Coordinates of C-alpha atoms and ligand atoms in Angstrom, one line a residue:
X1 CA 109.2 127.3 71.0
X2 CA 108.4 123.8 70.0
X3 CA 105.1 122.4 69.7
X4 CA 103.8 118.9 72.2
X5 CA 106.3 116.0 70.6
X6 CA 103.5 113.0 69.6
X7 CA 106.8 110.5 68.5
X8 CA 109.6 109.8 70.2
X9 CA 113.0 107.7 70.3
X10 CA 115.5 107.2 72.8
X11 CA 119.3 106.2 72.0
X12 CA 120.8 104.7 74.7
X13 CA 124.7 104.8 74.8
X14 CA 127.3 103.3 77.9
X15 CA 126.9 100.3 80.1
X16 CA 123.5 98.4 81.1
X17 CA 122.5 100.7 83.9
X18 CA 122.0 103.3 81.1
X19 CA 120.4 100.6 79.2
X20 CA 117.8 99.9 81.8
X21 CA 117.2 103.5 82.0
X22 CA 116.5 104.0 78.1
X23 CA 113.8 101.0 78.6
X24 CA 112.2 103.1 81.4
X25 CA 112.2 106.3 79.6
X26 CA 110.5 105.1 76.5
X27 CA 107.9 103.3 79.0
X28 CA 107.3 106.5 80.4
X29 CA 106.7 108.5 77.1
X30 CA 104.5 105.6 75.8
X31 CA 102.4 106.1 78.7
X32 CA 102.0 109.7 78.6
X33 CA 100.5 108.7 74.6
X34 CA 103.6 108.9 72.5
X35 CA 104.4 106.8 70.1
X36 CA 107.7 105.4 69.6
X37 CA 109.4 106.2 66.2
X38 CA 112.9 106.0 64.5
X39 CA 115.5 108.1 65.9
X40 CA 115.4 109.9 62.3
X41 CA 111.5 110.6 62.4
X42 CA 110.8 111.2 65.8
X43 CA 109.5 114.7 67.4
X44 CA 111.2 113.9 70.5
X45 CA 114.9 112.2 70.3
X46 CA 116.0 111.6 73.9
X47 CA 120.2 111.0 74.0
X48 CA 121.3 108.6 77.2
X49 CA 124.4 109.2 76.6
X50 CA 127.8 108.0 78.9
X51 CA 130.9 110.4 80.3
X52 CA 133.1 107.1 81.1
X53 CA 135.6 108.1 78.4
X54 CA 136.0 111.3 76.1
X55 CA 135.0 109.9 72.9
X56 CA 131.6 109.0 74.5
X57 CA 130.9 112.5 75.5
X58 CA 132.3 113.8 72.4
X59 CA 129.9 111.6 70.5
X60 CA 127.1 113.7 72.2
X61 CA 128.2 116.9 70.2
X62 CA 128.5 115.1 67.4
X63 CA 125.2 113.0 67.1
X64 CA 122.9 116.3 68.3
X65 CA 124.8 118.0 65.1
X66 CA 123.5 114.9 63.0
X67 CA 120.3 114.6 64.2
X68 CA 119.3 118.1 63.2
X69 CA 121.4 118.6 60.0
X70 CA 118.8 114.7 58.9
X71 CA 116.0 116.5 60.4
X72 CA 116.4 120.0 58.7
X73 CA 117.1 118.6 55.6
X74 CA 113.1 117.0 56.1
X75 CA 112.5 120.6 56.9
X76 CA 111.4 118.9 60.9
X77 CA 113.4 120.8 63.9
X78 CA 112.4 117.7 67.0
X79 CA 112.6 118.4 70.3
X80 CA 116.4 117.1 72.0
X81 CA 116.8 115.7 75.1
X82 CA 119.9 114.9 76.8
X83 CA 119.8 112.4 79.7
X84 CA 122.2 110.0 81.3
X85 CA 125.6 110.5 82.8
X86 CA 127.1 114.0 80.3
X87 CA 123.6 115.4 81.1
X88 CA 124.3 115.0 85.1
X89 CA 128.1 115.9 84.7
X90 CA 127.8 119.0 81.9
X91 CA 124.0 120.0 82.0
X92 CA 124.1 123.6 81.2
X93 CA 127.3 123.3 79.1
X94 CA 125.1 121.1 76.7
X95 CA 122.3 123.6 76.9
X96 CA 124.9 126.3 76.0
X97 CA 127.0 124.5 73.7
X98 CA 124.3 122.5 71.2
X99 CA 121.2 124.5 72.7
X100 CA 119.0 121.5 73.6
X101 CA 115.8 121.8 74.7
X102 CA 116.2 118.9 77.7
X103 CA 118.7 117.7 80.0
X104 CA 117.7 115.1 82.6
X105 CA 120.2 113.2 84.6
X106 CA 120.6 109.9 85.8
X107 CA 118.4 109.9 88.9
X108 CA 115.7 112.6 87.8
X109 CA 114.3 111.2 84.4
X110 CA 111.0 110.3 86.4
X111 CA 110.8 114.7 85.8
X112 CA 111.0 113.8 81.6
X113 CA 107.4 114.2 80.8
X114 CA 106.9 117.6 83.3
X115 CA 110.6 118.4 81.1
X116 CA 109.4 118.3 77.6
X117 CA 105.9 119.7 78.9
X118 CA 108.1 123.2 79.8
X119 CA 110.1 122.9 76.7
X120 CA 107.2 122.5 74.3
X121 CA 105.9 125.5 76.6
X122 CA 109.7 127.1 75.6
X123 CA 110.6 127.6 79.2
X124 CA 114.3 125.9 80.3
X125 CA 114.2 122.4 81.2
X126 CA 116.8 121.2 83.0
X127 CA 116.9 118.7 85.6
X128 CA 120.0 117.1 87.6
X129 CA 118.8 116.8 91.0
X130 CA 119.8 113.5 92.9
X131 CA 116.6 113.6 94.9
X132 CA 116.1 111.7 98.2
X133 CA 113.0 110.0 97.3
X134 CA 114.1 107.9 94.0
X135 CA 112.6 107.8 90.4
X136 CA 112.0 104.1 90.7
X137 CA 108.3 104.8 92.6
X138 CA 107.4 106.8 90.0
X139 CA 107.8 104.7 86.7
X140 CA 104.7 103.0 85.1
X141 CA 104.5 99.2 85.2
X142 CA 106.2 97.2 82.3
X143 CA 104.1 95.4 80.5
X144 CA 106.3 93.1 77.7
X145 CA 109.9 92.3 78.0
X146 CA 112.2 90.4 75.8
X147 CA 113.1 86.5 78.0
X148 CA 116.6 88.2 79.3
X149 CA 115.8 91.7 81.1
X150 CA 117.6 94.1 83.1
X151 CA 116.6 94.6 86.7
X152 CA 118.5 97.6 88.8
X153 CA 118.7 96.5 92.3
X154 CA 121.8 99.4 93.3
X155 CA 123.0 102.8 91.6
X156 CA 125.8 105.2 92.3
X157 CA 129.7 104.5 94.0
X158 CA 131.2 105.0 96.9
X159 CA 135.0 103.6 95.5
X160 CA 136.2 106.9 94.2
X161 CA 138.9 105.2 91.8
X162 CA 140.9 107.9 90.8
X163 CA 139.8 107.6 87.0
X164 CA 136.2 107.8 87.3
X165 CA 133.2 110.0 86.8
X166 CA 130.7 107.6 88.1
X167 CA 130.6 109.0 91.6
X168 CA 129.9 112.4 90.3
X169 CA 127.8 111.6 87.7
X170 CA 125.4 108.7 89.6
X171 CA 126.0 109.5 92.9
X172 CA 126.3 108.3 96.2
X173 CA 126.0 104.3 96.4
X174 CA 122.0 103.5 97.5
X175 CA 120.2 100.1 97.3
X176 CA 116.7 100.0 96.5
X177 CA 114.2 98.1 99.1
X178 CA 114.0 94.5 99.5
X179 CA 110.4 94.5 98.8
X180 CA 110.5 97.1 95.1
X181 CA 113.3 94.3 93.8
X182 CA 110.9 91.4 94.3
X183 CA 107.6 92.4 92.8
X184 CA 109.6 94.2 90.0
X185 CA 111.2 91.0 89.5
X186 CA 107.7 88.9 89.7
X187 CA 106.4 92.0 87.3
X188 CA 109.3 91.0 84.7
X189 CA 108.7 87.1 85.0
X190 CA 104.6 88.3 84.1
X191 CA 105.9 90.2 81.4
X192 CA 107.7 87.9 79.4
X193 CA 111.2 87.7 81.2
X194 CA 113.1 84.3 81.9
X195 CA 116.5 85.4 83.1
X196 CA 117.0 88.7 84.7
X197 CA 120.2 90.3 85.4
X198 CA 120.3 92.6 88.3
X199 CA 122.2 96.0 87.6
X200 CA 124.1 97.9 89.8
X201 CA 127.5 100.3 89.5
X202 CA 128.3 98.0 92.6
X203 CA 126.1 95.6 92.5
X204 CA 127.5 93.6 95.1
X205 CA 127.5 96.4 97.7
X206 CA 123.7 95.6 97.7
X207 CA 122.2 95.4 100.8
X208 CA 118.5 95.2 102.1
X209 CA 115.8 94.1 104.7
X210 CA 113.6 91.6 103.7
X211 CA 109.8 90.8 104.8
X212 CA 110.6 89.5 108.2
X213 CA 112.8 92.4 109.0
X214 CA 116.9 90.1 108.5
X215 CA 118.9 92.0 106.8
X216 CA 120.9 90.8 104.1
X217 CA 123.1 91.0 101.2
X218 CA 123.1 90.3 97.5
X219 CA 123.4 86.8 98.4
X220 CA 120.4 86.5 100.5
X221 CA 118.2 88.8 97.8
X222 CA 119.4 85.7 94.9
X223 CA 118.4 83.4 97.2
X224 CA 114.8 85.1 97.2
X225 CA 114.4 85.9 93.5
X226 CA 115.5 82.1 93.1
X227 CA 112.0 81.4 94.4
X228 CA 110.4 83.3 92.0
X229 CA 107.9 80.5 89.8
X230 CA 109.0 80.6 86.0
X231 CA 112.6 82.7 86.6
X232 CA 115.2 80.2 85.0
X233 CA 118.3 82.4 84.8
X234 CA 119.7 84.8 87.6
X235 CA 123.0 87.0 86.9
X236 CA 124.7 90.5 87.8
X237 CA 126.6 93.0 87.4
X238 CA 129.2 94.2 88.0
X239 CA 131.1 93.8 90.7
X240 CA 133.5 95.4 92.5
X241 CA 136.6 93.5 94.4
X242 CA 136.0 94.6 97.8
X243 CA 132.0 93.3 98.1
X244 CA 132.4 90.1 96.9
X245 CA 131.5 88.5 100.2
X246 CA 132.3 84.4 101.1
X247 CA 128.4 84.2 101.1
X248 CA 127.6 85.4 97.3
X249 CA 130.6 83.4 96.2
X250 CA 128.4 80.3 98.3
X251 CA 125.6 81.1 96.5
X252 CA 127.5 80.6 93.0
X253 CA 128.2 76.5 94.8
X254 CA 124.3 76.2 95.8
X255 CA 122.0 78.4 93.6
X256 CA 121.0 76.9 90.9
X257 CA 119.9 79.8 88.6
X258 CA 122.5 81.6 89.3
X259 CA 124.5 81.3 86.2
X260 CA 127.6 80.4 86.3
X261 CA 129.4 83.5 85.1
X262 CA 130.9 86.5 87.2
X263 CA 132.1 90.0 85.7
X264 CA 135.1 91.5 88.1
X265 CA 137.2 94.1 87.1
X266 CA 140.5 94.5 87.9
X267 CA 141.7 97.5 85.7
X268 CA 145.2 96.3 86.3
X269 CA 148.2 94.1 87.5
X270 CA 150.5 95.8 89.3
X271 CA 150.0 96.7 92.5
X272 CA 151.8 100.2 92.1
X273 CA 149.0 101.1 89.7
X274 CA 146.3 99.9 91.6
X275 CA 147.0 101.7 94.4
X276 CA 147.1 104.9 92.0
X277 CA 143.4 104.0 90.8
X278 CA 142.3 103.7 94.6
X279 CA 141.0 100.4 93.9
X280 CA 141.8 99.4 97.2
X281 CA 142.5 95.7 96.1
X282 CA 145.6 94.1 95.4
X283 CA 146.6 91.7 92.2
X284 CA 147.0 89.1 95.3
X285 CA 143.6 89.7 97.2
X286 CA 141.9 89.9 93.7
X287 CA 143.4 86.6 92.7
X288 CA 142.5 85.0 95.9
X289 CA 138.9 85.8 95.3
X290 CA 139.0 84.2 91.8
X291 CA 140.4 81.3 93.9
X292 CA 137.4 81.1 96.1
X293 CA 134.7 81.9 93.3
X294 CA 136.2 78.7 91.4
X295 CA 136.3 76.6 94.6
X296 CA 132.5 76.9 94.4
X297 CA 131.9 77.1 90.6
X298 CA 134.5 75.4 89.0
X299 CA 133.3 76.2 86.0
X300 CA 132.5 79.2 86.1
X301 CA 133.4 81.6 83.2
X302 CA 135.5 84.9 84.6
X303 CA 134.8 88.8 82.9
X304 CA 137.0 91.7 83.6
X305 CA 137.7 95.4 82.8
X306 CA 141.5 96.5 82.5
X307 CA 142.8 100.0 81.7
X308 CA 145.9 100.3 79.8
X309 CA 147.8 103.9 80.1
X310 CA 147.1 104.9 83.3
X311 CA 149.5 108.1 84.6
X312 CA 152.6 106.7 85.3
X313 CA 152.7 102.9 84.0
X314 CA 155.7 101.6 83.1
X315 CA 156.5 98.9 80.8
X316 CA 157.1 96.3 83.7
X317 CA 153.6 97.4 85.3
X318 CA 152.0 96.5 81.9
X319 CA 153.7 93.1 81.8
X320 CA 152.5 92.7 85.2
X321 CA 148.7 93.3 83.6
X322 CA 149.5 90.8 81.0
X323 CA 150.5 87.8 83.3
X324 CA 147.9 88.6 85.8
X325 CA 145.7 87.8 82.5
X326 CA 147.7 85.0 81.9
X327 CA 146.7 83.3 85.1
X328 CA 143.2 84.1 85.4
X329 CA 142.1 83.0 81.7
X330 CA 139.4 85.2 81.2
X331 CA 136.2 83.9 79.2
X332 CA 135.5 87.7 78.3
X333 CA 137.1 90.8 78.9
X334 CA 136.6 94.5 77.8
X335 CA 139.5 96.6 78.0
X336 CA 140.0 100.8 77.4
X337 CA 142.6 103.1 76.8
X338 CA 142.9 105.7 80.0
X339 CA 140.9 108.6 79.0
X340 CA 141.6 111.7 81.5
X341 CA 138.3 113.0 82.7
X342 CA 137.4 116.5 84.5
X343 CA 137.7 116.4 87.5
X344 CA 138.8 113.1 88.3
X345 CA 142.7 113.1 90.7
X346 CA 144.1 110.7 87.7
X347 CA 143.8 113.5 85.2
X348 CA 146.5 116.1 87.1
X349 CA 148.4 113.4 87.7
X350 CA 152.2 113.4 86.1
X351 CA 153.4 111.0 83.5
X352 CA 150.5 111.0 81.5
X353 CA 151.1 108.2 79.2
X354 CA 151.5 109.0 75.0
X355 CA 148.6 107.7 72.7
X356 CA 151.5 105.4 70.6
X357 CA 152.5 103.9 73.4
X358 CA 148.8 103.3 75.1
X359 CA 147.9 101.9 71.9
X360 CA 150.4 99.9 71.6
X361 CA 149.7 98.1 75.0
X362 CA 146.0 98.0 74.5
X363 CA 146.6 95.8 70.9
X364 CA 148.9 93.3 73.0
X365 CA 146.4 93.1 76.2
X366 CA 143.4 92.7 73.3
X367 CA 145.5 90.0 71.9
X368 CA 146.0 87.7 75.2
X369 CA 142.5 88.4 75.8
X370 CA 141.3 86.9 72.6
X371 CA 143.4 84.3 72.6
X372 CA 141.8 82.9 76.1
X373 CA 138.5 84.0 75.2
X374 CA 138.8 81.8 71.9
X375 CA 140.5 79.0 74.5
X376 CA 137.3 79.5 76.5
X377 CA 134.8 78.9 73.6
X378 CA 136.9 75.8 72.5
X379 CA 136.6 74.6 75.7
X380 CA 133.0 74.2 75.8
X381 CA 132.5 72.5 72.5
X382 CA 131.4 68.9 72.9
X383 CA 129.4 70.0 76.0
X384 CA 126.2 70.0 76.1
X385 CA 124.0 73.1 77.9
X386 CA 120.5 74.9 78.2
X387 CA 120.2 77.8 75.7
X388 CA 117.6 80.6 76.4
X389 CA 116.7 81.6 72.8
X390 CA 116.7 84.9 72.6
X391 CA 116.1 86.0 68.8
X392 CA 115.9 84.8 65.3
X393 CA 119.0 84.2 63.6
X394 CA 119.7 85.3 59.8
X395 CA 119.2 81.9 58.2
X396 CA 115.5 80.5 57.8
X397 CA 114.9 78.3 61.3
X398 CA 117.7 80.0 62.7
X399 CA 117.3 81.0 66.5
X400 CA 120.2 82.8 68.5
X401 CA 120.6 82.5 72.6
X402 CA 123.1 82.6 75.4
X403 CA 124.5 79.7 77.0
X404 CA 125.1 80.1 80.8
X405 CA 128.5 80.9 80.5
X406 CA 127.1 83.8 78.2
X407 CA 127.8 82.8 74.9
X408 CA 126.0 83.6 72.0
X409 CA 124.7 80.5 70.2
X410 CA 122.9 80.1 67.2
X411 CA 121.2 76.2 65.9
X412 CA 118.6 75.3 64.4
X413 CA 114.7 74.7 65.7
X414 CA 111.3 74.6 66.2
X415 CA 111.6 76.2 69.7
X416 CA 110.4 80.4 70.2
X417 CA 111.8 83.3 71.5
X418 CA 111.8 82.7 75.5
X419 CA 112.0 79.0 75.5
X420 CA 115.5 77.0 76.8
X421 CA 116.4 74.2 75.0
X422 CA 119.1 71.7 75.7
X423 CA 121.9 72.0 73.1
X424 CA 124.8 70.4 72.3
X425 CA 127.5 72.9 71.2
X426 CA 129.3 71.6 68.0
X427 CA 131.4 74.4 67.2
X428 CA 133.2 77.9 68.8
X429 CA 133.0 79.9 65.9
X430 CA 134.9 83.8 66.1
X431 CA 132.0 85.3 67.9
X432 CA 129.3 82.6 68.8
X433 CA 129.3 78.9 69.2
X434 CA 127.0 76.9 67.2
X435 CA 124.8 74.4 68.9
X436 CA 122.4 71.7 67.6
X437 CA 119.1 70.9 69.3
X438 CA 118.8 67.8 71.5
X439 CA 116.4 65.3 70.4
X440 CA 113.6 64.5 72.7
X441 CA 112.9 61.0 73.1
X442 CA 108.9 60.8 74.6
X443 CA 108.6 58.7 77.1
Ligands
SAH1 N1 131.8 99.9 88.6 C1 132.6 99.1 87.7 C2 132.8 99.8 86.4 C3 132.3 101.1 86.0 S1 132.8 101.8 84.5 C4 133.9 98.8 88.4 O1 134.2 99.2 89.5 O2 134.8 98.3 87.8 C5 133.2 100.5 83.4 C6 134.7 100.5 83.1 O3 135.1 101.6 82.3 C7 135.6 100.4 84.2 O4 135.7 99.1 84.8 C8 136.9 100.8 83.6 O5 137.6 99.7 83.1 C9 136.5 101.8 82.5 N2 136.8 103.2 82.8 C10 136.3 103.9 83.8 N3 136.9 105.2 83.8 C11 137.7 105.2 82.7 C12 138.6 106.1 82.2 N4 138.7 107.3 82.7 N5 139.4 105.8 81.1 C13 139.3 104.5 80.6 N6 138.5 103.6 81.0 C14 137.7 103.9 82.1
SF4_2 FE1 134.2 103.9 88.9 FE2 135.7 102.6 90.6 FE3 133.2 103.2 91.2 FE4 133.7 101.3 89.4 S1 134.3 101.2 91.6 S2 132.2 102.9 89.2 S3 135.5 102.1 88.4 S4 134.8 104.6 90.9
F3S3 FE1 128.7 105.6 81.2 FE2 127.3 106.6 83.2 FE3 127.3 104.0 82.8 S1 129.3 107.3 82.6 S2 129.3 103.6 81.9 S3 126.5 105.6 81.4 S4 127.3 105.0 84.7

């Protein structure tokens, strides 16, 4: 039995979904009177940890072992929670294996504070329901967020790609109301925020009914938030092929704060493989989309996901990957090794594929994909754009921010956290371009 936690920290680990959930976690303790602390002081350390690949979920293990071999050595034993994607996916393995005293999933953390109440009390805790009524209507009101916020308008997947936990570990694919979307937005725009990215594990598979009863699309809930006095920057993600309707590619021609930047994974280039994954695209159709996004943003900057290694692919699949690459010229791009997961169809499949030679393929990929990324940056040097600063920088008058094509840029100036300035960009350095600060002439 533990005693009440007063401090608490929660790590987030995985993709921005999990991100957005940490945020509205630590919200919730702060308003049941914790206080936040470091991860190695607190009473209460909740893990959001991410199944997407085996090292992720192995890190679990590993950083419950560190936390209480730092905390035992202070002669503290705090209270362990274990929320996100492994708690939904290996709940009462965890609880076996490392003995924690909380797991909450995905969709139940709303239950955290009732959680640690019944472990404090030294009764089991352990949460993964995927309840009906969502957790969103019972999280407290934010009240300060940094200018660029997260916003989750859409959780869960329908796609099944053979590869993946996320349909088993979020759920079924549900959009939240019309109506919760906007005032959070307005409630983010009050609280500080000046861009907000709406968050989904399909985002574009959002759909809603607005005020007046039309139903409507991602497309037509942009075209709303664009309304919204004070927002200047709209983006999201991700995206899955299949949902990226001719009208949200119009609204990347006509809205103007929606930036000009779109994340699409492809995972691969050969149409053998892809049909393995169940993506249910094809290299052609997903090309033929890129063709339509750049028809109505020509600049537009292009992400993507790839996955090298998956059962089965053969050197001329992988080469397929690479000139599919090639022709798009990605800005950005994050790309994996396969990682078999339980009970996913990919990880019985034959020909699994030998670490050398996945490795192998993922340094040559990583080395296309730099090389365009670095043609990208290059690209926008001698431009000149609006930066939404976004930090301090390391040098004294320093400010860092993102560029609409989501670069990180740092220059010099007067202006805070939270205000855009127009900037000039001067340089594309390794990982960040530098910009300098556009004199104002008063009229
Ligand atoms: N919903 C998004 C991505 C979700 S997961 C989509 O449809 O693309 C983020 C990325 O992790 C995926 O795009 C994929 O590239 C990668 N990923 C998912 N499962 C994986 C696995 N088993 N092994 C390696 N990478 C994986
Ligand atoms: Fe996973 Fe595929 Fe769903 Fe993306 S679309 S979350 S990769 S199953
Ligand atoms: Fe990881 Fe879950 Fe996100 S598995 S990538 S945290 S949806």
């Amino acid at each position: 039995m533990k005693s009440s936690p007063k401090t608490f920290a929660v790590k987030s680990f995985g993709c921005q979904m999990n991100v957005y959930d940490g945020d509205r976690m630590a919200e919730l303790m702060a308003a049941q009177g914790l206080t936040p602390a470091d991860a190695a002081d607190a009473d209460l350390v909740v893990l959001n940890t991410c199944h997407i690949r085996e090292k992720a979920t192995e890190k679990v293990y590993s950083d419950i072992g560190r936390i209480r071999k730092d905390a035992g050595k202070q002669g503290r034993a705090p209270m362990i929670a274990i929320a996100g994607c492994v708690a939904q996916a290996e709940g009462a393995e965890i609880v076996r294996r490392a003995k924690v005293d909380v797991v909450v999933g995905p969709q139940a953390y709303h239950n955290l504070p009732d959680l640690v109440a019944k472990a404090a009390r030294g009764e089991a805790a352990l949460d993964t329901d995927m309840p009906v009524e969502t957790k969103f209507g019972h999280l407290p009101a934010r009240r300060r967020v940094p200018p660029s916020a997260f916003l989750t308008v859409q959780e869960g997947c329908d796609k099944f790609c053979t590869y993946c936990v996320v349909p088993y570990t979020r759920g079924a694919e549900v959009s939240r109301p019309w109506g919760a979307i906007v005032d959070e937005a307005q409630a983010l725009v009050d609280a500080g925020a000046r861009e907000i990215t709406l968050l989904g594990q399909n985002v574009n598979a959002w759909t809603g009914t607005d005020a007046r009863g039309r139903d409507g699309g991602l497309d037509a809930l942009i075209r709303e938030l664009d309304t919204v006095l004070g927002l200047a920057r709209i983006r999201y993600t991700t995206s899955h092929p299949n949902d990226m309707t001719q009208k949200l590619i119009d609204a990347h021609a006509d809205v103007e704060k929606l930036m000009p930047f779109l994340h699409l994974p492809v995972q691969a280039g050969s149409d053998r493989i892809l049909k393995a994954m169940n993506r249910s695209h094809s290299r052609d159709s997903y090309l033929r989309i890129l063709d339509r996004v750049r028809a109505a943003r020509p600049d537009i900057a292009l992400s993507g996901d790839f996955i090298v290694g998956f059962p089965g692919e053969t050197d001329a699949d992988f080469a397929e990957t690479l000139s599919l690459v090639d022709a798009v010229g990605y800005a950005q791009a994050f790309s994996f090794k396969y990682s078999p997961r339980p009970g996913t169809p990919a990880a019985g499949m034959d020909d699994q594929i030998a670490p050398e030679v996945m490795d192998d393929r993922l340094q040559r990929l990583q080395a296309a994909l730099n090389r365009d990324q670095s043609a990208f940056n290059a690209g926008v040097v001698g431009r000149t754009c609006d930066v939404l600063i976004e930090r301090k920088g390391k040098l004294p008058g320093q400010m860092l921010g993102k560029s609409p094509w989501l670069q990180s840029v740092h220059l010099i100036t007067d202006a805070g956290v939270g205000d855009m300035v127009e900037v000039d960009i001067v340089r594309a350095d390794p990982n960040s371009l530098a910009g300098m600060e556009r004199v104002k002439i008063a009229a």
